[in-house]
Short mmCIF file of C-alpha atoms and ligand atoms in Angstrom, two decimals:
data_model
loop_
_atom_site.label_atom_id
_atom_site.label_comp_id
_atom_site.label_asym_id
_atom_site.label_seq_id
_atom_site.Cartn_x
_atom_site.Cartn_y
_atom_site.Cartn_z
CA UNK A 246 -5.51 -2.37 -66.34
CA UNK A 247 -7.01 -3.79 -63.25
CA UNK A 248 -8.03 -1.54 -60.51
CA UNK A 249 -8.92 -2.35 -57.00
CA UNK A 250 -11.64 -1.35 -54.49
CA UNK A 251 -13.47 0.85 -57.02
CA UNK A 252 -16.96 2.41 -56.24
CA UNK A 253 -19.58 1.09 -58.47
CA UNK A 254 -21.77 4.07 -58.08
CA UNK A 255 -21.19 5.46 -61.55
CA UNK A 256 -21.81 2.07 -63.20
CA UNK A 257 -25.36 1.19 -61.87
CA UNK A 258 -28.53 3.14 -62.63
CA UNK A 259 -29.90 2.82 -59.13
CA UNK A 260 -26.69 4.90 -57.95
CA UNK A 261 -25.78 2.47 -55.30
CA UNK A 262 -22.42 3.16 -53.60
CA UNK A 263 -20.66 -0.26 -53.08
CA UNK A 264 -17.14 -1.42 -53.95
CA UNK A 265 -15.81 -3.97 -56.41
CA UNK A 266 -12.75 -5.81 -55.17
CA UNK A 267 -11.35 -5.67 -58.84
CA UNK A 268 -12.54 -3.67 -61.84
CA UNK A 269 -11.44 -3.85 -65.62
CA UNK A 270 -12.67 -2.71 -68.88
CA UNK A 271 -12.46 -4.36 -72.32
CA UNK A 272 -13.04 -2.70 -75.78
CA UNK A 273 -12.41 -5.84 -77.80
CA UNK A 274 -12.63 -9.44 -77.78
CA UNK A 275 -8.79 -9.60 -77.50
CA UNK A 276 -8.79 -7.27 -74.50
CA UNK A 277 -11.53 -9.46 -72.81
CA UNK A 278 -9.27 -12.44 -73.39
CA UNK A 279 -6.32 -11.01 -71.85
CA UNK A 280 -8.31 -9.93 -68.73
CA UNK A 281 -9.86 -13.38 -68.33
CA UNK A 282 -6.31 -15.16 -68.84
CA UNK A 283 -4.68 -13.01 -66.34
CA UNK A 284 -7.54 -13.04 -63.67
CA UNK A 285 -7.43 -14.84 -60.34
CA UNK A 286 -9.72 -17.76 -60.85
CA UNK A 287 -10.87 -17.88 -57.34
CA UNK A 288 -12.50 -14.49 -57.60
CA UNK A 289 -16.06 -14.66 -59.26
CA UNK A 290 -16.76 -12.58 -62.27
CA UNK A 291 -19.50 -9.85 -63.10
CA UNK A 292 -19.95 -8.68 -66.47
CA UNK A 293 -21.28 -5.28 -66.54
CA UNK A 294 -22.94 -3.30 -69.41
CA UNK A 295 -24.91 -0.16 -68.38
CA UNK A 296 -25.82 -1.46 -65.03
CA UNK A 297 -29.46 -0.68 -65.64
CA UNK A 298 -30.81 -3.97 -64.49
CA UNK A 299 -28.86 -4.74 -61.45
CA UNK A 300 -29.33 -4.02 -57.61
CA UNK A 301 -26.10 -4.06 -55.74
CA UNK A 302 -26.81 -4.98 -52.16
CA UNK A 303 -23.31 -5.28 -50.87
CA UNK A 304 -19.63 -4.75 -51.50
CA UNK A 305 -18.75 -7.17 -54.32
CA UNK A 306 -15.83 -9.50 -53.61
CA UNK A 307 -15.95 -9.81 -57.41
CA UNK A 308 -13.88 -9.07 -60.59
CA UNK A 309 -16.13 -6.66 -62.44
CA UNK A 310 -15.62 -6.39 -66.13
CA UNK A 311 -17.16 -3.44 -67.86
CA UNK A 312 -17.96 -4.07 -71.65
CA UNK A 313 -17.12 -1.38 -74.06
CA UNK A 314 -16.92 -3.30 -77.21
CA UNK A 315 -18.24 -0.91 -79.81
CA UNK A 316 -18.97 -1.11 -83.63
CA UNK A 317 -22.02 -1.74 -85.99
CA UNK A 318 -21.38 -3.69 -89.26
CA UNK A 319 -23.84 -4.56 -92.05
CA UNK A 320 -23.03 -8.28 -92.74
CA UNK A 321 -25.76 -8.91 -95.09
CA UNK A 322 -28.18 -6.84 -97.31
CA UNK A 323 -30.89 -7.34 -99.74
CA UNK A 324 -33.67 -5.39 -101.34
CA UNK A 325 -35.87 -6.63 -98.42
CA UNK A 326 -33.67 -6.52 -95.35
CA UNK A 327 -30.31 -5.76 -93.60
CA UNK A 328 -28.57 -7.70 -90.95
CA UNK A 329 -26.37 -5.75 -88.59
CA UNK A 330 -23.73 -7.18 -86.32
CA UNK A 331 -23.41 -4.90 -83.28
CA UNK A 332 -20.61 -4.73 -80.69
CA UNK A 333 -22.21 -5.78 -77.31
CA UNK A 334 -20.94 -2.55 -75.61
CA UNK A 335 -22.93 -0.26 -78.01
CA UNK A 336 -25.69 1.55 -76.28
CA UNK A 337 -29.09 -0.18 -77.18
CA UNK A 338 -30.87 3.13 -77.83
CA UNK A 339 -28.02 4.42 -79.97
CA UNK A 340 -28.43 1.35 -82.06
CA UNK A 341 -32.11 1.79 -82.36
CA UNK A 342 -31.76 5.32 -83.45
CA UNK A 343 -29.11 4.21 -86.09
CA UNK A 344 -31.61 1.80 -87.63
CA UNK A 345 -34.61 4.35 -87.41
CA UNK A 346 -32.42 7.02 -89.08
CA UNK A 347 -32.04 4.75 -92.09
CA UNK A 348 -35.78 4.01 -92.04
CA UNK A 349 -35.18 0.38 -91.16
CA UNK A 350 -37.99 -1.21 -89.24
CA UNK A 351 -38.05 -4.00 -86.31
CA UNK A 352 -36.76 -2.34 -83.11
CA UNK A 353 -38.26 1.21 -83.12
CA UNK A 354 -40.84 0.17 -80.52
CA UNK A 355 -37.97 -0.48 -78.11
CA UNK A 356 -36.60 3.01 -78.16
CA UNK A 357 -35.06 4.55 -75.07
CA UNK A 358 -34.57 1.30 -73.21
CA UNK A 359 -31.34 1.83 -71.32
CA UNK A 360 -28.28 -0.39 -71.37
CA UNK A 361 -26.05 -2.24 -73.75
CA UNK A 362 -26.80 -4.24 -76.97
CA UNK A 363 -24.82 -7.14 -75.19
CA UNK A 364 -27.46 -7.27 -72.34
CA UNK A 365 -30.49 -7.18 -74.81
CA UNK A 366 -30.57 -11.00 -75.16
CA UNK A 367 -29.96 -11.60 -71.54
CA UNK A 368 -33.59 -11.05 -70.64
CA UNK A 369 -35.04 -10.80 -74.20
CA UNK A 370 -35.80 -7.05 -73.58
CA UNK A 371 -39.12 -5.88 -74.79
CA UNK A 372 -41.44 -2.85 -74.79
CA UNK A 373 -44.58 -1.47 -76.55
CA UNK A 374 -45.49 -4.72 -78.28
CA UNK A 375 -41.99 -5.78 -79.45
CA UNK A 376 -39.37 -8.09 -77.95
CA UNK A 377 -35.84 -8.59 -79.31
CA UNK A 378 -36.56 -12.37 -80.14
CA UNK A 379 -38.58 -11.04 -83.12
CA UNK A 380 -35.61 -9.47 -84.84
CA UNK A 381 -32.79 -11.46 -83.33
CA UNK A 382 -30.46 -13.37 -85.67
CA UNK A 383 -27.68 -14.80 -83.61
CA UNK A 384 -25.11 -13.72 -81.11
CA UNK A 385 -21.40 -14.64 -80.45
CA UNK A 386 -20.30 -15.32 -76.85
CA UNK A 387 -17.07 -16.15 -75.27
CA UNK A 388 -17.05 -19.11 -73.03
CA UNK A 389 -15.36 -17.83 -69.90
CA UNK A 390 -13.52 -21.03 -68.87
CA UNK A 391 -12.38 -22.24 -72.20
CA UNK A 392 -12.08 -18.79 -74.13
CA UNK A 393 -13.78 -20.38 -77.19
CA UNK A 394 -16.02 -18.24 -79.16
CA UNK A 395 -19.47 -19.66 -79.64
CA UNK A 396 -22.38 -18.63 -81.91
CA UNK A 397 -25.94 -19.03 -80.62
CA UNK A 398 -28.89 -18.96 -82.78
CA UNK A 399 -32.51 -17.89 -81.60
CA UNK A 400 -33.53 -21.46 -80.62
CA UNK A 401 -30.25 -21.97 -78.53
CA UNK A 402 -31.02 -18.77 -76.70
CA UNK A 403 -34.45 -20.17 -75.36
CA UNK A 404 -36.08 -16.75 -75.20
CA UNK A 405 -39.13 -16.32 -73.16
CA UNK A 406 -40.82 -13.27 -71.32
CA UNK A 407 -37.69 -11.53 -69.76
CA UNK A 408 -35.85 -14.81 -70.08
CA UNK A 409 -33.05 -16.58 -71.93
CA UNK A 410 -30.66 -19.51 -71.54
CA UNK A 411 -28.10 -16.92 -70.21
CA UNK A 412 -30.28 -16.44 -67.09
CA UNK A 413 -30.78 -20.12 -66.48
CA UNK A 414 -28.85 -23.07 -67.66
CA UNK A 415 -25.84 -21.10 -68.96
CA UNK A 416 -25.79 -18.43 -66.32
CA UNK A 417 -22.49 -16.82 -65.56
CA UNK A 418 -20.77 -19.04 -68.27
CA UNK A 419 -20.42 -16.54 -71.31
CA UNK A 420 -19.52 -13.04 -72.14
CA UNK A 421 -21.71 -11.89 -75.00
CA UNK A 422 -19.47 -9.99 -77.47
CA UNK A 423 -21.66 -9.29 -80.46
CA UNK A 424 -25.44 -9.63 -81.30
CA UNK A 425 -26.91 -9.67 -84.88
CA UNK A 426 -30.19 -8.24 -85.71
CA UNK A 427 -32.45 -8.50 -88.85
CA UNK A 428 -34.03 -5.03 -89.82
CA UNK A 429 -36.50 -4.60 -92.61
CA UNK A 430 -36.66 -2.12 -95.46
CA UNK A 431 -40.43 -2.46 -95.60
CA UNK A 432 -41.42 -1.67 -92.15
CA UNK A 433 -44.66 -2.97 -90.57
CA UNK A 434 -45.70 -0.22 -88.22
CA UNK A 435 -46.97 -1.49 -84.98
CA UNK A 436 -49.03 1.03 -82.94
CA UNK A 437 -51.37 -1.34 -81.06
CA UNK A 438 -49.67 -1.21 -77.72
CA UNK A 439 -50.86 1.36 -75.18
CA UNK A 440 -50.86 4.96 -76.08
CA UNK A 441 -48.68 4.85 -79.10
CA UNK A 442 -51.66 5.83 -81.35
CA UNK A 443 -52.96 8.69 -79.28
CA UNK A 444 -49.45 9.98 -78.79
CA UNK A 445 -48.92 10.18 -82.43
CA UNK A 446 -52.23 12.01 -82.87
CA UNK A 447 -51.16 14.44 -80.18
CA UNK A 448 -47.93 14.83 -82.13
CA UNK A 449 -49.95 15.74 -85.21
CA UNK A 450 -48.46 12.79 -87.27
CA UNK A 451 -50.27 12.42 -90.51
CA UNK A 452 -48.43 9.23 -91.68
CA UNK A 453 -46.74 6.88 -89.31
CA UNK A 454 -42.99 6.07 -90.01
CA UNK A 455 -40.56 4.12 -87.85
CA UNK A 456 -39.21 7.58 -86.78
CA UNK A 457 -42.48 8.75 -85.54
CA UNK A 458 -43.18 5.50 -83.67
CA UNK A 459 -39.80 5.90 -82.05
CA UNK A 460 -40.41 9.46 -81.10
CA UNK A 461 -44.01 8.56 -79.74
CA UNK A 462 -42.48 5.78 -77.66
CA UNK A 463 -39.81 8.07 -76.35
CA UNK A 464 -42.52 10.72 -75.34
CA UNK A 465 -44.65 8.03 -73.52
CA UNK A 466 -41.62 6.52 -71.74
CA UNK A 467 -40.42 9.97 -70.64
CA UNK A 468 -43.87 10.84 -69.13
CA UNK A 469 -43.90 7.83 -66.96
CA UNK A 470 -40.39 6.34 -66.34
CA UNK A 471 -37.96 8.20 -64.05
CA UNK A 472 -34.61 9.15 -65.72
CA UNK A 473 -31.98 7.40 -63.83
CA UNK A 474 -29.76 10.41 -64.26
CA UNK A 475 -32.26 12.26 -61.91
CA UNK A 476 -33.76 9.34 -59.86
CA UNK A 477 -31.90 6.04 -59.51
CA UNK A 478 -34.05 3.13 -60.74
CA UNK A 479 -33.63 -0.09 -62.91
CA UNK A 480 -36.89 -0.05 -64.78
CA UNK A 481 -39.56 -2.52 -63.88
CA UNK A 482 -38.37 -4.14 -60.55
CA UNK A 483 -40.74 -7.09 -60.97
CA UNK A 484 -41.99 -9.27 -63.92
CA UNK A 485 -45.78 -9.09 -64.79
CA UNK A 486 -46.90 -12.43 -63.12
CA UNK A 487 -48.37 -15.08 -65.43
CA UNK A 488 -51.05 -17.01 -63.54
CA UNK A 489 -53.30 -19.98 -64.23
CA UNK A 490 -56.98 -19.67 -64.91
CA UNK A 491 -57.64 -21.00 -61.35
CA UNK A 492 -55.88 -18.01 -59.97
CA UNK A 493 -57.05 -15.41 -62.35
CA UNK A 494 -60.93 -16.21 -62.39
CA UNK A 495 -61.62 -15.38 -58.76
CA UNK A 496 -59.42 -12.30 -58.94
CA UNK A 497 -61.29 -11.03 -62.06
CA UNK A 498 -64.64 -11.45 -60.31
CA UNK A 499 -63.37 -9.18 -57.56
CA UNK A 500 -61.58 -6.68 -59.72
CA UNK A 501 -63.25 -6.74 -63.11
CA UNK A 502 -61.09 -3.69 -64.16
CA UNK A 503 -57.68 -5.46 -63.56
CA UNK A 504 -55.74 -5.39 -66.83
CA UNK A 505 -54.81 -8.94 -68.06
CA UNK A 506 -53.23 -10.27 -71.20
CA UNK A 507 -54.31 -13.89 -72.32
CA UNK A 508 -51.22 -16.08 -73.08
CA UNK A 509 -50.99 -18.81 -75.72
CA UNK A 510 -50.73 -21.39 -72.91
CA UNK A 511 -54.20 -20.36 -71.67
CA UNK A 512 -52.69 -18.57 -68.73
CA UNK A 513 -53.13 -14.87 -68.20
CA UNK A 514 -50.43 -12.27 -67.65
CA UNK A 515 -51.50 -9.61 -64.95
CA UNK A 516 -50.08 -6.22 -64.69
CA UNK A 517 -47.85 -6.05 -61.57
CA UNK A 518 -48.00 -2.17 -61.59
CA UNK A 519 -51.88 -2.44 -61.30
CA UNK A 520 -51.59 -4.87 -58.30
CA UNK A 521 -48.99 -2.73 -56.56
CA UNK A 522 -50.96 0.28 -57.08
CA UNK A 523 -54.23 -1.35 -55.89
CA UNK A 524 -52.38 -2.49 -52.71
CA UNK A 525 -51.58 1.15 -51.91
CA UNK A 526 -47.88 1.34 -52.66
CA UNK A 527 -47.72 3.82 -55.61
CA UNK A 528 -45.80 6.81 -54.55
CA UNK A 529 -45.01 5.48 -51.17
CA UNK A 530 -41.47 6.35 -49.63
CA UNK A 531 -39.78 4.20 -47.08
CA UNK A 532 -36.57 6.03 -45.93
CA UNK A 533 -34.57 7.01 -49.01
CA UNK A 534 -36.18 4.59 -51.45
CA UNK A 535 -39.69 4.12 -52.67
CA UNK A 536 -42.39 3.19 -55.32
CA UNK A 537 -42.35 5.62 -58.31
CA UNK A 538 -45.31 7.90 -58.18
CA UNK A 539 -46.10 7.45 -61.95
CA UNK A 540 -45.22 3.79 -62.31
CA UNK A 541 -45.68 1.41 -59.35
CA UNK A 542 -43.57 -1.38 -61.02
CA UNK A 543 -40.43 0.89 -60.74
CA UNK A 544 -38.69 1.17 -57.30
CA UNK A 545 -36.52 4.31 -57.02
CA UNK A 546 -33.62 5.47 -54.92
CA UNK A 547 -34.00 9.16 -53.76
CA UNK A 548 -30.39 9.37 -53.28
CA UNK A 549 -29.03 7.64 -50.13
CA UNK A 550 -30.72 4.34 -50.03
CA UNK A 551 -28.61 1.21 -49.80
CA UNK A 552 -29.29 -1.80 -52.00
CA UNK A 553 -30.51 -3.88 -49.25
CA UNK A 554 -33.04 -1.29 -48.20
CA UNK A 555 -34.43 -1.43 -51.65
CA UNK A 556 -34.37 -5.12 -51.51
CA UNK A 557 -36.23 -5.10 -48.19
CA UNK A 558 -38.79 -2.80 -49.85
CA UNK A 559 -39.27 -5.29 -52.66
CA UNK A 560 -39.66 -8.19 -50.06
CA UNK A 561 -42.42 -6.17 -48.26
CA UNK A 562 -44.19 -5.51 -51.57
CA UNK A 563 -43.93 -9.25 -52.70
CA UNK A 564 -45.48 -10.31 -49.19
CA UNK A 565 -48.30 -7.75 -49.39
CA UNK A 566 -49.34 -8.73 -52.93
CA UNK A 567 -49.14 -12.45 -51.97
CA UNK A 568 -51.58 -11.75 -49.04
CA UNK A 569 -53.96 -9.41 -50.80
CA UNK A 570 -54.14 -11.14 -54.27
CA UNK A 571 -52.62 -14.61 -53.83
CA UNK A 572 -50.25 -13.67 -56.64
CA UNK A 573 -46.53 -14.27 -56.32
CA UNK A 574 -44.37 -11.46 -57.84
CA UNK A 575 -40.95 -12.34 -59.16
CA UNK A 576 -38.05 -9.92 -59.27
CA UNK A 577 -37.01 -8.91 -62.85
CA UNK A 578 -33.87 -7.05 -61.74
CA UNK A 579 -30.56 -9.10 -61.24
CA UNK A 580 -29.76 -8.98 -57.27
CA UNK A 581 -26.11 -9.12 -56.40
P1 FAD B 232 -26.57 -4.81 -66.86
O1 FAD B 232 -27.48 -4.15 -65.94
O2 FAD B 232 -25.20 -4.21 -67.04
O3 FAD B 232 -26.57 -6.22 -66.79
C1 FAD B 232 -27.73 -7.02 -66.62
C2 FAD B 232 -27.25 -8.54 -66.57
O4 FAD B 232 -26.74 -8.95 -67.74
C3 FAD B 232 -26.28 -8.70 -65.50
O5 FAD B 232 -26.56 -10.08 -64.87
C4 FAD B 232 -24.87 -8.76 -66.29
O6 FAD B 232 -23.94 -9.57 -65.64
C5 FAD B 232 -25.39 -9.48 -67.67
N1 FAD B 232 -24.68 -8.90 -68.75
C6 FAD B 232 -24.73 -7.61 -69.23
N2 FAD B 232 -23.95 -7.52 -70.47
C7 FAD B 232 -23.48 -8.84 -70.53
C8 FAD B 232 -22.62 -9.42 -71.51
N3 FAD B 232 -22.17 -8.75 -72.74
N4 FAD B 232 -22.48 -10.73 -71.62
C9 FAD B 232 -22.94 -11.43 -70.58
N5 FAD B 232 -23.66 -10.96 -69.68
C10 FAD B 232 -23.99 -9.72 -69.64
N6 FAD B 232 -35.90 -3.59 -69.79
C11 FAD B 232 -36.88 -3.98 -70.76
O7 FAD B 232 -36.72 -5.17 -71.25
N7 FAD B 232 -37.89 -3.24 -71.19
C12 FAD B 232 -37.95 -1.95 -70.84
O8 FAD B 232 -38.86 -1.21 -71.32
C13 FAD B 232 -36.97 -1.37 -69.92
N8 FAD B 232 -37.17 -0.21 -69.50
C14 FAD B 232 -36.26 0.35 -68.59
C15 FAD B 232 -36.37 1.66 -68.12
C16 FAD B 232 -35.41 2.26 -67.29
C17 FAD B 232 -35.60 3.66 -66.83
C18 FAD B 232 -34.35 1.44 -66.79
C19 FAD B 232 -33.35 1.97 -65.78
C20 FAD B 232 -34.25 0.03 -67.13
C21 FAD B 232 -35.26 -0.44 -68.03
N9 FAD B 232 -35.08 -1.79 -68.53
C22 FAD B 232 -35.92 -2.38 -69.50
C23 FAD B 232 -34.12 -2.74 -68.03
C24 FAD B 232 -32.70 -2.66 -68.69
O9 FAD B 232 -32.75 -1.60 -69.38
C25 FAD B 232 -32.53 -3.85 -69.50
O10 FAD B 232 -32.52 -5.11 -68.82
C26 FAD B 232 -31.15 -3.78 -70.33
O11 FAD B 232 -31.00 -4.69 -71.27
C27 FAD B 232 -29.92 -3.74 -69.28
O12 FAD B 232 -28.79 -3.59 -69.96
P2 FAD B 232 -27.33 -3.23 -69.21
O13 FAD B 232 -26.35 -3.26 -70.39
O14 FAD B 232 -27.57 -2.07 -68.59
O15 FAD B 232 -27.28 -4.56 -68.33
N1 EPU B 233 -50.62 0.07 -64.38
C1 EPU B 233 -51.35 0.63 -63.17
N2 EPU B 233 -50.61 1.34 -62.32
C2 EPU B 233 -49.17 1.58 -62.32
C3 EPU B 233 -48.50 1.02 -63.48
C4 EPU B 233 -49.36 0.23 -64.47
O1 EPU B 233 -52.46 0.44 -63.20
O2 EPU B 233 -48.56 2.17 -61.61
C5 EPU B 233 -51.35 -0.60 -65.44
C6 EPU B 233 -51.48 0.28 -66.57
O3 EPU B 233 -52.54 1.30 -66.61
C7 EPU B 233 -51.60 -0.68 -67.72
C8 EPU B 233 -50.88 -1.89 -67.23
O4 EPU B 233 -50.67 -1.69 -65.76
O5 EPU B 233 -52.96 -1.12 -67.75
C9 EPU B 233 -49.42 -2.07 -67.99
O6 EPU B 233 -48.72 -0.81 -67.72
P1 EPU B 233 -47.59 -0.31 -68.71
O7 EPU B 233 -48.16 -0.28 -70.15
O8 EPU B 233 -47.10 0.99 -68.21
O9 EPU B 233 -46.49 -1.42 -68.68
P2 EPU B 233 -45.98 -2.50 -67.48
O10 EPU B 233 -46.68 -3.71 -67.81
O11 EPU B 233 -45.99 -1.84 -66.10
C10 EPU B 233 -44.06 -3.37 -69.24
C11 EPU B 233 -42.65 -3.81 -68.92
C12 EPU B 233 -41.87 -2.47 -69.24
C13 EPU B 233 -42.22 -1.91 -70.67
C14 EPU B 233 -43.68 -1.60 -70.75
C15 EPU B 233 -44.13 -1.07 -71.98
C16 EPU B 233 -42.51 -5.64 -67.65
C17 EPU B 233 -41.97 -6.21 -66.22
N3 EPU B 233 -42.46 -4.26 -67.74
O12 EPU B 233 -44.33 -2.56 -67.89
O13 EPU B 233 -40.44 -2.83 -69.28
O14 EPU B 233 -41.52 -0.74 -70.91
O15 EPU B 233 -44.47 -2.81 -70.44
O16 EPU B 233 -44.15 -2.21 -72.96
O17 EPU B 233 -42.84 -6.38 -68.42
C18 EPU B 233 -38.59 -3.10 -67.74
O18 EPU B 233 -38.65 -4.28 -68.03
O19 EPU B 233 -37.73 -2.60 -67.07
C19 EPU B 233 -39.70 -2.17 -68.33
C20 EPU B 233 -39.79 -0.85 -68.04
#
């Protein structure tokens, strides 16, 4: 069924109240094909998962298609590993817990990331020392114009830091319908990032397992990141900027305590949250939006903000960071 002039407020974690010209849901590849066949081709499409990485700045003259394809299937199993093919509408965290509860390793550090499995390859989601590219096997995606189903392997997805081919060369051309992940039966526990180790000590954990890592990550995330059900947000609003040595070295001399992460290319990744905090934005409120008081990389909607007010706040932050540090921040959230 296609509905018209539907409020998207329940479908985006910023809680922005804009309307979609047309709205439909699909629970299978067949339903998706029917909707795509019947659609008015002059109206642009927006594929929606959990709406946790978008900022809606205006009413959308779009046909919004909400993905509800479910199902988790084991398609390969040996003594060493399991490959699971997951419907793209499955909630990412539900899939993570499904693997962790079976003692399978690979994605436990990415516990509690909101959104759908189908969006996970879009920006190669990552957290606490892991990215999906490390366990990704392949995905199936429907080509919107030809309605052909194509399989993409890891190389074809061109994953990078918060990047994939689906945000670049193939933007708006495909609907991802399933993603396959490789999980190991012999997990290598990774507690090197941030506070995982100290959180597990505080939890009284004697022997780390995928489940204790998952629980520790959930505890840390709950302590810093706002729950979108309580305070609208889309996680990190900006990417952490990767800068050349020429930009980095004078900054490091001036701010020796600035967190930085050396990259294979010789460049340095800076912590945008640190820059934004240092520039005095942390906890700042402008109208009904602001910068989260516990994580300066997260912009929040106190309830009544419009998408364009949040966008304007992000522009003011970008300009200020450019002036103060000579560093250009790039938005991570998809702006519509
Ligand atoms: P949506 O917001 O619905 O869509 C995002 C983009 O992908 C849109 O362009 C949409 O058109 C496209 N898209 C979605 N599904 C499909 C599909 N099936 N086929 C084709 N295109 C599709 N991200 C991280 O990487 N790491 C984190 O630690 C993290 N923490 C977060 C914490 C909070 C509190 C919040 C609110 C967000 C966080 N995010 C994080 C961002 C977000 O959770 C991820 O980007 C997630 O993958 C988005 O999933 P979604 O289903 O909500 O995508
Ligand atoms: N920092 C500050 N002030 C702040 C926030 C951070 O000084 O207000 C400093 C921290 O002290 C730390 C460094 O910045 O030294 C990094 O902070 P943190 O570990 O909290 O992570 P982040 O770089 O801010 C990234 C991801 C998150 C992911 C976490 C954990 C990006 C854009 N963000 O945030 O992903 O959960 O690491 O791995 O890469 C998302 O993409 O939406 C997201 C939440």
